[in-house]
Tab-separated table of C-alpha atoms and ligand atoms in Angstrom:
chain	number	residue	atom	x	y	z
A	1413	MET	CA	16.190	1.500	-21.014
A	1414	PRO	CA	17.045	1.123	-17.283
A	1415	ASP	CA	20.417	-0.169	-16.114
A	1416	THR	CA	19.723	-3.842	-15.421
A	1417	GLU	CA	23.219	-4.991	-14.464
A	1418	ASN	CA	22.349	-5.196	-10.748
A	1419	SER	CA	18.740	-6.278	-11.187
A	1420	PRO	CA	17.412	-9.194	-9.173
A	1421	ASN	CA	17.313	-12.309	-11.350
A	1422	HIS	CA	14.324	-13.704	-9.450
A	1423	VAL	CA	11.617	-11.580	-7.826
A	1424	ALA	CA	8.850	-13.151	-5.747
A	1425	ILE	CA	5.722	-11.204	-4.829
A	1426	ILE	CA	3.108	-11.592	-2.094
A	1427	MET	CA	0.234	-9.726	-3.760
A	1428	ASP	CA	-1.650	-8.461	-0.712
A	1429	GLY	CA	-4.368	-5.861	-0.271
A	1430	ASN	CA	-6.967	-6.757	-2.912
A	1431	GLY	CA	-9.746	-7.084	-0.330
A	1432	ARG	CA	-8.993	-3.743	1.350
A	1433	TRP	CA	-8.738	-2.033	-2.040
A	1434	ALA	CA	-12.286	-3.182	-2.885
A	1435	GLN	CA	-13.691	-2.478	0.591
A	1436	MET	CA	-12.365	1.099	0.449
A	1437	ARG	CA	-14.531	1.500	-2.646
A	1438	HIS	CA	-17.529	-0.229	-0.994
A	1439	ARG	CA	-17.302	-2.981	-3.565
A	1440	PRO	CA	-17.159	-6.791	-3.145
A	1441	ARG	CA	-13.715	-8.239	-2.353
A	1442	LEU	CA	-13.718	-10.130	-5.627
A	1443	MET	CA	-13.561	-6.867	-7.489
A	1444	GLY	CA	-10.208	-6.260	-5.809
A	1445	HIS	CA	-8.967	-9.632	-7.039
A	1446	HIS	CA	-10.029	-8.766	-10.591
A	1447	ALA	CA	-8.149	-5.463	-10.381
A	1448	GLY	CA	-5.199	-7.435	-8.963
A	1449	ALA	CA	-5.218	-9.785	-11.946
A	1450	ARG	CA	-4.772	-6.802	-14.291
A	1451	ARG	CA	-1.682	-5.737	-12.301
A	1452	VAL	CA	-0.270	-9.244	-12.693
A	1453	GLN	CA	-0.165	-8.780	-16.450
A	1454	GLU	CA	1.354	-5.306	-16.146
A	1455	VAL	CA	4.125	-6.534	-13.852
A	1456	VAL	CA	4.867	-9.629	-15.974
A	1457	ARG	CA	5.198	-7.410	-19.056
A	1458	ALA	CA	7.591	-5.068	-17.243
A	1459	CYS	CA	10.061	-7.851	-16.374
A	1460	PRO	CA	12.190	-8.031	-19.566
A	1461	ASP	CA	13.040	-4.298	-19.550
A	1462	LEU	CA	13.888	-4.429	-15.846
A	1463	GLY	CA	16.205	-7.413	-16.259
A	1464	VAL	CA	13.990	-9.687	-14.148
A	1465	LYS	CA	14.138	-13.191	-15.610
A	1466	TYR	CA	12.107	-15.067	-12.974
A	1467	LEU	CA	8.905	-13.832	-11.370
A	1468	THR	CA	7.008	-15.897	-8.805
A	1469	ILE	CA	3.637	-14.720	-7.527
A	1470	PHE	CA	1.535	-15.922	-4.594
A	1471	ALA	CA	-1.976	-16.319	-6.001
A	1472	PHE	CA	-3.648	-18.662	-3.481
A	1473	SER	CA	-2.279	-20.108	-0.263
A	1474	THR	CA	-3.071	-23.364	1.511
A	1475	GLU	CA	-4.679	-21.152	4.171
A	1476	ASN	CA	-6.901	-19.225	1.718
A	1477	TRP	CA	-9.466	-22.076	1.708
A	1478	LYS	CA	-10.650	-20.623	5.031
A	1479	ARG	CA	-12.206	-17.640	3.193
A	1480	THR	CA	-15.918	-17.608	2.355
A	1481	GLN	CA	-17.152	-20.065	-0.229
A	1482	THR	CA	-18.097	-17.126	-2.478
A	1483	GLU	CA	-14.594	-15.666	-2.410
A	1484	VAL	CA	-12.855	-19.034	-2.934
A	1485	ALA	CA	-15.168	-19.944	-5.835
A	1486	GLY	CA	-14.729	-16.473	-7.338
A	1487	LEU	CA	-10.938	-16.755	-7.146
A	1488	MET	CA	-10.951	-20.201	-8.799
A	1489	LYS	CA	-13.139	-18.802	-11.574
A	1490	LEU	CA	-10.745	-15.862	-11.949
A	1491	PHE	CA	-7.718	-18.182	-12.261
A	1492	LYS	CA	-9.472	-20.161	-14.994
A	1493	ARG	CA	-10.456	-16.973	-16.799
A	1494	TYR	CA	-6.933	-15.580	-16.524
A	1495	ILE	CA	-5.433	-18.720	-18.081
A	1496	ARG	CA	-8.001	-18.820	-20.910
A	1497	ARG	CA	-7.713	-15.108	-21.673
A	1498	GLU	CA	-3.988	-14.603	-21.334
A	1499	ALA	CA	-2.576	-17.884	-22.702
A	1500	ALA	CA	-2.090	-16.547	-26.249
A	1501	SER	CA	-0.362	-13.312	-25.187
A	1502	LEU	CA	1.850	-15.098	-22.641
A	1503	LEU	CA	2.948	-17.448	-25.424
A	1504	GLU	CA	3.512	-14.589	-27.842
A	1505	GLU	CA	5.478	-12.532	-25.315
A	1506	GLY	CA	7.931	-15.327	-24.535
A	1507	VAL	CA	6.667	-16.067	-21.027
A	1508	ARG	CA	7.130	-19.589	-19.704
A	1509	VAL	CA	4.480	-20.321	-17.087
A	1510	ARG	CA	4.790	-22.844	-14.280
A	1511	PHE	CA	2.569	-23.561	-11.294
A	1512	ILE	CA	3.726	-24.579	-7.823
A	1513	GLY	CA	1.602	-25.848	-4.954
A	1514	ASP	CA	-0.482	-28.936	-4.308
A	1515	ARG	CA	-2.835	-29.604	-7.212
A	1516	VAL	CA	-4.716	-32.425	-5.474
A	1517	ARG	CA	-7.339	-30.129	-3.902
A	1518	LEU	CA	-7.882	-28.041	-7.050
A	1519	GLU	CA	-10.792	-28.751	-9.376
A	1520	PRO	CA	-9.877	-30.896	-12.402
A	1521	ALA	CA	-10.973	-28.229	-14.921
A	1522	LEU	CA	-8.504	-25.758	-13.407
A	1523	VAL	CA	-5.705	-28.348	-13.244
A	1524	ASP	CA	-6.278	-29.138	-16.945
A	1525	LEU	CA	-5.922	-25.456	-17.821
A	1526	MET	CA	-2.751	-25.175	-15.694
A	1527	ASP	CA	-1.220	-28.253	-17.358
A	1528	GLY	CA	-2.189	-26.889	-20.773
A	1529	LEU	CA	-0.582	-23.488	-20.155
A	1530	GLU	CA	2.623	-25.090	-18.853
A	1531	LEU	CA	2.803	-27.251	-21.961
A	1532	LEU	CA	1.905	-24.418	-24.334
A	1533	THR	CA	4.652	-22.127	-23.018
A	1534	ALA	CA	7.280	-24.807	-22.322
A	1535	ASP	CA	9.672	-23.571	-25.039
A	1536	ASN	CA	9.604	-19.925	-23.944
A	1537	ASP	CA	12.583	-18.427	-22.151
A	1538	LYS	CA	12.193	-14.645	-22.010
A	1539	VAL	CA	10.465	-14.501	-18.614
A	1540	HIS	CA	9.776	-17.426	-16.273
A	1541	LEU	CA	6.482	-16.788	-14.490
A	1542	THR	CA	5.657	-19.124	-11.617
A	1543	ILE	CA	2.193	-18.959	-10.098
A	1544	ALA	CA	1.823	-20.354	-6.583
A	1545	LEU	CA	-1.660	-21.851	-6.343
A	1546	ASN	CA	-2.771	-23.806	-3.289
A	1547	TYR	CA	0.783	-23.236	-2.141
A	1548	GLY	CA	2.211	-23.162	1.376
A	1549	GLY	CA	5.914	-23.266	2.236
A	1550	ARG	CA	5.476	-25.773	5.071
A	1551	ASP	CA	3.186	-27.927	2.952
A	1552	GLU	CA	5.775	-27.898	0.154
A	1553	VAL	CA	8.561	-28.958	2.547
A	1554	ALA	CA	6.338	-31.726	3.994
A	1555	ARG	CA	5.467	-33.008	0.496
A	1556	ALA	CA	9.156	-32.900	-0.454
A	1557	ALA	CA	10.062	-34.881	2.686
A	1558	LYS	CA	7.429	-37.463	1.756
A	1559	ARG	CA	8.897	-37.913	-1.743
A	1560	LEU	CA	12.411	-38.074	-0.376
A	1561	ALA	CA	11.417	-40.701	2.224
A	1562	TYR	CA	9.807	-42.729	-0.554
A	1563	ASP	CA	13.032	-42.660	-2.597
A	1564	VAL	CA	14.974	-43.786	0.479
A	1565	SER	CA	12.502	-46.627	1.090
A	1566	MET	CA	12.859	-47.757	-2.542
A	1567	GLY	CA	16.646	-47.763	-2.220
A	1568	LYS	CA	16.977	-44.920	-4.746
A	1569	LEU	CA	18.510	-42.494	-2.262
A	1570	ASP	CA	21.156	-43.075	0.403
A	1571	PRO	CA	20.116	-41.210	3.604
A	1572	LYS	CA	23.787	-40.398	4.216
A	1573	SER	CA	23.856	-38.396	0.971
A	1574	ILE	CA	21.027	-36.036	2.021
A	1575	CYS	CA	22.230	-32.465	2.453
A	1576	ASP	CA	21.037	-28.920	1.761
A	1577	GLU	CA	21.783	-29.450	-1.926
A	1578	THR	CA	19.847	-32.713	-2.199
A	1579	PHE	CA	16.701	-31.577	-0.411
A	1580	PRO	CA	15.647	-28.691	-2.705
A	1581	LYS	CA	15.594	-31.119	-5.633
A	1582	TYR	CA	12.378	-32.441	-4.055
A	1583	LEU	CA	10.722	-29.027	-3.726
A	1584	ASP	CA	8.126	-27.758	-6.230
A	1585	THR	CA	10.655	-25.091	-7.242
A	1586	HIS	CA	13.441	-27.566	-8.085
A	1587	VAL	CA	14.036	-26.051	-11.536
A	1588	LEU	CA	14.069	-22.432	-10.334
A	1589	PRO	CA	16.856	-20.322	-8.838
A	1590	ASP	CA	16.249	-18.981	-5.321
A	1591	PRO	CA	14.505	-15.584	-5.170
A	1592	ASP	CA	16.802	-12.583	-4.763
A	1593	LEU	CA	14.043	-10.191	-3.772
A	1594	VAL	CA	10.678	-10.817	-2.103
A	1595	ILE	CA	8.139	-7.998	-2.264
A	1596	ARG	CA	4.986	-7.830	-0.146
A	1597	THR	CA	2.425	-5.146	-0.820
A	1598	SER	CA	-0.201	-3.585	1.478
A	1599	GLY	CA	2.014	-2.661	4.422
A	1600	GLU	CA	2.039	-6.028	6.199
A	1601	ALA	CA	5.521	-7.194	7.214
A	1602	ARG	CA	4.998	-10.973	7.186
A	1603	ILE	CA	6.102	-13.737	4.862
A	1604	SER	CA	2.958	-15.833	5.369
A	1605	ASN	CA	4.401	-19.243	4.551
A	1606	PHE	CA	5.770	-18.184	1.141
A	1607	LEU	CA	8.944	-19.827	-0.264
A	1608	LEU	CA	10.277	-20.586	3.226
A	1609	TRP	CA	13.263	-22.676	2.157
A	1610	GLN	CA	14.050	-20.720	-0.979
A	1611	SER	CA	14.093	-17.237	0.589
A	1612	ALA	CA	16.860	-17.941	3.109
A	1613	TYR	CA	19.065	-15.190	1.622
A	1614	ALA	CA	16.471	-13.075	-0.172
A	1615	GLU	CA	16.157	-9.342	0.383
A	1616	TYR	CA	12.698	-8.221	1.508
A	1617	GLU	CA	10.711	-5.129	0.556
A	1618	PHE	CA	7.466	-4.364	2.369
A	1619	ILE	CA	5.560	-1.777	0.368
A	1620	ASP	CA	2.539	0.167	1.665
A	1621	THR	CA	0.744	0.208	-1.714
A	1622	LEU	CA	-2.199	-2.193	-2.060
A	1623	TRP	CA	-1.648	-4.765	-4.819
A	1624	PRO	CA	-4.279	-3.351	-7.266
A	1625	ASP	CA	-2.421	-0.008	-7.101
A	1626	PHE	CA	1.026	-1.557	-7.640
A	1627	THR	CA	1.985	-0.106	-11.029
A	1628	LYS	CA	4.906	-1.025	-13.255
A	1629	ASP	CA	6.562	2.240	-12.187
A	1630	ILE	CA	6.457	1.240	-8.511
A	1631	PHE	CA	7.782	-2.189	-9.516
A	1632	ALA	CA	10.647	-0.524	-11.415
A	1633	GLU	CA	11.455	1.634	-8.384
A	1634	VAL	CA	11.597	-1.364	-6.016
A	1635	VAL	CA	13.687	-3.398	-8.469
A	1636	GLY	CA	16.016	-0.411	-8.917
A	1637	ARG	CA	16.491	-0.112	-5.134
A	1638	PHE	CA	17.619	-3.733	-5.009
A	1639	GLY	CA	20.729	-2.819	-7.018
A	1640	THR	CA	21.927	-0.577	-4.206
A	1641	ARG	CA	21.804	-3.292	-1.534
A	1642	GLU	CA	24.901	-5.118	-0.386
A	1643	ARG	CA	24.342	-8.860	-0.191
A	1644	ARG	CA	26.845	-10.860	1.807
A	1645	PHE	CA	25.256	-14.334	2.090
A	1646	GLY	CA	26.666	-14.704	5.605
A	1647	ALA	CA	30.183	-13.672	4.624
A	1648	VAL	CA	32.018	-10.419	5.400
A	1649	THR	CA	32.953	-7.815	2.819
A	1650	VAL	CA	36.639	-7.159	2.312
B	735	FPP	C1	-4.393	-11.180	-1.067
B	735	FPP	O1	-5.187	-10.041	-0.872
B	735	FPP	C2	-4.604	-11.716	-2.387
B	735	FPP	C3	-5.043	-12.964	-2.683
B	735	FPP	C4	-5.354	-13.995	-1.678
B	735	FPP	C5	-5.273	-13.385	-4.054
B	735	FPP	C6	-4.234	-12.938	-5.042
B	735	FPP	C7	-4.879	-13.013	-6.343
B	735	FPP	C8	-4.772	-12.127	-7.323
B	735	FPP	C9	-3.887	-10.954	-7.351
B	735	FPP	C10	-5.664	-12.348	-8.451
B	735	FPP	C11	-5.083	-12.683	-9.727
B	735	FPP	C12	-4.017	-13.672	-9.792
B	735	FPP	C13	-3.733	-14.291	-10.941
B	735	FPP	C14	-2.577	-15.200	-11.026
B	735	FPP	C15	-4.556	-14.103	-12.123
B	735	FPP	P1	-6.284	-10.072	0.261
B	735	FPP	O2	-7.555	-10.526	-0.344
B	735	FPP	O3	-5.803	-10.888	1.417
B	735	FPP	O4	-6.369	-8.569	0.660
B	735	FPP	P2	-6.712	-7.983	2.083
B	735	FPP	O5	-5.556	-8.329	2.977
B	735	FPP	O6	-6.826	-6.526	1.824
B	735	FPP	O7	-7.994	-8.602	2.526
Protein backbone atom coordinates (compact mmCIF):
# COMPACT_ATOMS: atom_id res chain seq x y z
CA MET A 1 0.00 0.00 0.00
CA PRO A 2 1.62 3.33 -1.03
CA ASP A 3 2.16 6.16 1.44
CA THR A 4 -0.82 8.42 0.80
CA GLU A 5 -0.22 11.06 3.47
CA ASN A 6 0.98 13.65 0.93
CA SER A 7 -1.29 12.58 -1.91
CA PRO A 8 -3.26 15.19 -3.81
CA ASN A 9 -6.86 15.22 -2.59
CA HIS A 10 -8.16 16.31 -6.00
CA VAL A 11 -6.54 15.37 -9.31
CA ALA A 12 -7.83 16.78 -12.60
CA ILE A 13 -6.82 15.25 -15.93
CA ILE A 14 -6.77 16.56 -19.50
CA MET A 15 -6.89 13.23 -21.35
CA ASP A 16 -5.10 14.14 -24.57
CA GLY A 17 -3.61 12.06 -27.36
CA ASN A 18 -6.38 9.60 -28.27
CA GLY A 19 -6.41 10.70 -31.92
CA ARG A 20 -2.63 10.42 -32.35
CA TRP A 21 -2.63 7.03 -30.62
CA ALA A 22 -5.12 5.71 -33.21
CA GLN A 23 -3.44 7.43 -36.17
CA MET A 24 -0.09 5.86 -35.24
CA ARG A 25 -1.83 2.51 -35.66
CA HIS A 26 -3.52 3.59 -38.93
CA ARG A 27 -6.88 3.24 -37.26
CA PRO A 28 -9.83 5.68 -37.03
CA ARG A 29 -9.57 8.34 -34.30
CA LEU A 30 -12.60 6.90 -32.56
CA MET A 31 -10.65 3.78 -31.78
CA GLY A 32 -8.31 5.95 -29.73
CA HIS A 33 -11.27 7.32 -27.78
CA HIS A 34 -12.47 3.78 -27.05
CA ALA A 35 -9.01 2.83 -25.78
CA GLY A 36 -9.06 6.06 -23.74
CA ALA A 37 -12.36 5.09 -22.12
CA ARG A 38 -10.76 1.86 -20.84
CA ARG A 39 -7.98 3.92 -19.20
CA VAL A 40 -10.63 6.05 -17.49
CA GLN A 41 -11.87 3.01 -15.62
CA GLU A 42 -8.35 1.91 -14.73
CA VAL A 43 -7.45 5.32 -13.33
CA VAL A 44 -10.73 5.69 -11.40
CA ARG A 45 -10.14 2.28 -9.80
CA ALA A 46 -6.60 3.25 -8.78
CA CYS A 47 -7.74 6.33 -6.83
CA PRO A 48 -8.61 4.81 -3.41
CA ASP A 49 -5.21 3.10 -2.98
CA LEU A 50 -3.40 6.27 -4.03
CA GLY A 51 -5.32 8.44 -1.57
CA VAL A 52 -7.00 10.46 -4.34
CA LYS A 53 -10.53 11.32 -3.21
CA TYR A 54 -11.58 13.58 -6.11
CA LEU A 55 -10.88 12.93 -9.77
CA THR A 56 -12.08 15.29 -12.50
CA ILE A 57 -11.63 14.37 -16.15
CA PHE A 58 -12.01 16.46 -19.31
CA ALA A 59 -14.11 14.32 -21.65
CA PHE A 60 -15.49 16.88 -24.14
CA SER A 61 -14.82 20.59 -24.39
CA THR A 62 -17.01 23.41 -25.67
CA GLU A 63 -14.50 23.62 -28.54
CA ASN A 64 -14.71 19.90 -29.45
CA TRP A 65 -17.93 20.50 -31.44
CA LYS A 66 -15.62 21.78 -34.20
CA ARG A 67 -14.46 18.19 -34.91
CA THR A 68 -16.01 16.18 -37.74
CA GLN A 69 -19.61 15.11 -37.36
CA THR A 70 -18.47 11.47 -37.33
CA GLU A 71 -16.08 12.02 -34.43
CA VAL A 72 -18.55 14.10 -32.39
CA ALA A 73 -21.36 11.56 -32.92
CA GLY A 74 -18.98 8.70 -32.09
CA LEU A 75 -17.90 10.39 -28.86
CA MET A 76 -21.52 11.02 -27.79
CA LYS A 77 -22.29 7.36 -28.47
CA LEU A 78 -19.23 6.36 -26.44
CA PHE A 79 -20.32 8.50 -23.46
CA LYS A 80 -23.75 6.88 -23.50
CA ARG A 81 -22.22 3.42 -23.74
CA TYR A 82 -19.78 4.16 -20.92
CA ILE A 83 -22.61 5.26 -18.61
CA ARG A 84 -24.79 2.23 -19.46
CA ARG A 85 -21.93 -0.26 -19.14
CA GLU A 86 -20.15 1.09 -16.11
CA ALA A 87 -23.04 2.37 -13.95
CA ALA A 88 -23.34 -0.85 -11.91
CA SER A 89 -19.60 -1.17 -11.18
CA LEU A 90 -19.24 2.53 -10.35
CA LEU A 91 -22.08 2.12 -7.85
CA GLU A 92 -20.59 -1.05 -6.42
CA GLU A 93 -17.11 0.46 -6.10
CA GLY A 94 -18.30 3.47 -4.12
CA VAL A 95 -17.77 6.05 -6.86
CA ARG A 96 -19.97 9.14 -6.81
CA VAL A 97 -20.28 10.53 -10.33
CA ARG A 98 -21.03 14.13 -11.21
CA PHE A 99 -21.03 15.95 -14.54
CA ILE A 100 -19.96 19.55 -15.13
CA GLY A 101 -20.43 21.62 -18.27
CA ASP A 102 -23.40 23.02 -20.14
CA ARG A 103 -26.02 20.33 -20.73
CA VAL A 104 -28.21 22.48 -22.98
CA ARG A 105 -26.45 21.45 -26.21
CA LEU A 106 -26.28 17.74 -25.33
CA GLU A 107 -28.86 15.30 -26.68
CA PRO A 108 -31.69 14.53 -24.24
CA ALA A 109 -30.94 10.77 -24.19
CA LEU A 110 -27.41 11.48 -22.97
CA VAL A 111 -28.58 14.04 -20.41
CA ASP A 112 -31.07 11.48 -19.05
CA LEU A 113 -28.28 8.94 -18.61
CA MET A 114 -26.06 11.56 -16.90
CA ASP A 115 -28.87 12.55 -14.51
CA GLY A 116 -29.57 8.87 -13.81
CA LEU A 117 -25.93 8.08 -12.99
CA GLU A 118 -25.65 11.11 -10.70
CA LEU A 119 -28.77 10.02 -8.86
CA LEU A 120 -27.76 6.36 -8.72
CA THR A 121 -24.36 7.11 -7.15
CA ALA A 122 -25.44 10.06 -4.99
CA ASP A 123 -24.83 8.23 -1.69
CA ASN A 124 -21.33 7.04 -2.57
CA ASP A 125 -18.31 8.67 -0.97
CA LYS A 126 -15.22 6.57 -1.68
CA VAL A 127 -14.15 8.42 -4.85
CA HIS A 128 -15.78 11.52 -6.34
CA LEU A 129 -15.52 11.30 -10.13
CA THR A 130 -16.46 14.43 -12.05
CA ILE A 131 -16.78 14.21 -15.82
CA ALA A 132 -16.50 17.48 -17.73
CA LEU A 133 -18.78 17.19 -20.76
CA ASN A 134 -19.41 20.15 -23.05
CA TYR A 135 -17.27 22.01 -20.56
CA GLY A 136 -15.18 25.15 -21.02
CA GLY A 137 -13.68 27.22 -18.21
CA ARG A 138 -14.65 30.56 -19.76
CA ASP A 139 -18.14 29.29 -20.55
CA GLU A 140 -18.52 28.12 -16.94
CA VAL A 141 -17.43 31.53 -15.59
CA ALA A 142 -19.82 33.31 -18.00
CA ARG A 143 -22.73 31.05 -16.96
CA ALA A 144 -21.86 31.64 -13.30
CA ALA A 145 -21.82 35.41 -13.87
CA LYS A 146 -25.25 35.15 -15.50
CA ARG A 147 -26.70 33.30 -12.49
CA LEU A 148 -25.09 35.71 -10.08
CA ALA A 149 -26.45 38.74 -11.99
CA TYR A 150 -29.90 37.15 -11.88
CA ASP A 151 -29.70 36.77 -8.09
CA VAL A 152 -28.64 40.41 -7.80
CA SER A 153 -31.54 41.51 -10.02
CA MET A 154 -33.98 39.52 -7.85
CA GLY A 155 -32.61 41.16 -4.71
CA LYS A 156 -31.25 37.83 -3.43
CA LEU A 157 -27.63 38.95 -3.50
CA ASP A 158 -26.07 42.25 -2.44
CA PRO A 159 -23.43 43.26 -5.05
CA LYS A 160 -21.28 44.63 -2.21
CA SER A 161 -21.03 41.12 -0.74
CA ILE A 162 -19.51 39.58 -3.91
CA CYS A 163 -15.95 38.41 -3.36
CA ASP A 164 -13.69 35.51 -4.35
CA GLU A 165 -15.53 33.30 -1.87
CA THR A 166 -19.00 34.16 -3.16
CA PHE A 167 -18.28 33.73 -6.86
CA PRO A 168 -17.24 30.04 -6.90
CA LYS A 169 -20.58 29.14 -5.33
CA TYR A 170 -22.03 29.86 -8.78
CA LEU A 171 -19.57 27.64 -10.66
CA ASP A 172 -20.47 24.10 -11.81
CA THR A 173 -17.87 22.82 -9.34
CA HIS A 174 -19.41 24.56 -6.30
CA VAL A 175 -19.48 21.35 -4.23
CA LEU A 176 -15.92 20.30 -5.08
CA PRO A 177 -12.58 21.31 -3.55
CA ASP A 178 -10.10 23.00 -5.89
CA PRO A 179 -7.76 20.62 -7.76
CA ASP A 180 -4.33 20.14 -6.20
CA LEU A 181 -2.79 18.56 -9.28
CA VAL A 182 -3.67 18.92 -12.97
CA ILE A 183 -2.21 16.33 -15.33
CA ARG A 184 -2.16 16.67 -19.12
CA THR A 185 -1.05 13.76 -21.24
CA SER A 186 0.42 13.67 -24.77
CA GLY A 187 3.22 16.20 -24.34
CA GLU A 188 1.21 19.38 -24.91
CA ALA A 189 1.82 22.06 -22.27
CA ARG A 190 -1.52 23.91 -22.41
CA ILE A 191 -4.50 24.07 -20.09
CA SER A 192 -7.05 24.44 -22.91
CA ASN A 193 -9.79 26.21 -20.98
CA PHE A 194 -9.97 23.57 -18.22
CA LEU A 195 -10.93 24.58 -14.64
CA LEU A 196 -9.58 28.11 -15.11
CA TRP A 197 -10.83 29.54 -11.82
CA GLN A 198 -10.34 26.41 -9.77
CA SER A 199 -6.72 25.71 -10.78
CA ALA A 200 -5.29 29.01 -9.53
CA TYR A 201 -2.93 27.20 -7.12
CA ALA A 202 -2.81 23.74 -8.68
CA GLU A 203 0.45 22.01 -9.52
CA TYR A 204 0.76 20.97 -13.17
CA GLU A 205 2.27 17.84 -14.69
CA PHE A 206 2.66 17.59 -18.46
CA ILE A 207 3.31 13.97 -19.36
CA ASP A 208 4.52 12.78 -22.78
CA THR A 209 2.47 9.55 -22.70
CA LEU A 210 -0.64 9.51 -24.90
CA TRP A 211 -3.84 9.04 -22.88
CA PRO A 212 -4.60 5.45 -24.10
CA ASP A 213 -1.13 4.44 -22.83
CA PHE A 214 -1.54 6.15 -19.44
CA THR A 215 -1.53 3.16 -17.08
CA LYS A 216 -2.33 3.06 -13.38
CA ASP A 217 1.41 2.70 -12.72
CA ILE A 218 2.17 5.97 -14.52
CA PHE A 219 -0.71 7.57 -12.60
CA ALA A 220 0.77 6.29 -9.32
CA GLU A 221 4.18 7.69 -10.26
CA VAL A 222 2.78 11.16 -11.04
CA VAL A 223 0.67 11.19 -7.86
CA GLY A 224 3.73 10.09 -5.86
CA ARG A 225 5.81 12.95 -7.31
CA PHE A 226 3.21 15.43 -6.09
CA GLY A 227 4.09 14.57 -2.48
CA THR A 228 7.60 15.91 -2.99
CA ARG A 229 6.49 19.35 -4.17
CA GLU A 230 6.48 22.35 -1.88
CA ARG A 231 3.26 24.33 -2.16
CA ARG A 232 3.30 27.85 -0.78
CA PHE A 233 0.00 29.37 -2.02
CA GLY A 234 1.72 32.74 -2.47
CA ALA A 235 3.29 32.73 0.99
CA VAL A 236 6.94 32.22 1.94
CA THR A 237 8.27 29.20 3.80
CA VAL A 238 9.80 29.82 7.20
C1 LIG B 1 -8.42 14.35 -26.56
O1 LIG B 1 -7.64 13.58 -27.44
C2 LIG B 1 -9.52 13.56 -26.07
C3 LIG B 1 -10.83 13.86 -26.20
C4 LIG B 1 -11.35 15.06 -26.88
C5 LIG B 1 -11.87 12.97 -25.70
C6 LIG B 1 -11.60 12.37 -24.36
C7 LIG B 1 -12.45 11.19 -24.28
C8 LIG B 1 -12.11 10.01 -23.78
C9 LIG B 1 -10.86 9.68 -23.09
C10 LIG B 1 -13.09 8.95 -24.00
C11 LIG B 1 -13.74 8.39 -22.84
C12 LIG B 1 -14.25 9.27 -21.80
C13 LIG B 1 -15.19 8.85 -20.95
C14 LIG B 1 -15.61 9.70 -19.83
C15 LIG B 1 -15.82 7.55 -21.11
P1 LIG B 1 -7.52 14.04 -28.95
O2 LIG B 1 -8.58 13.37 -29.72
O3 LIG B 1 -7.53 15.54 -29.02
O4 LIG B 1 -6.11 13.49 -29.34
P2 LIG B 1 -5.10 14.12 -30.37
O5 LIG B 1 -4.62 15.41 -29.77
O6 LIG B 1 -4.04 13.09 -30.46
O7 LIG B 1 -5.84 14.32 -31.65
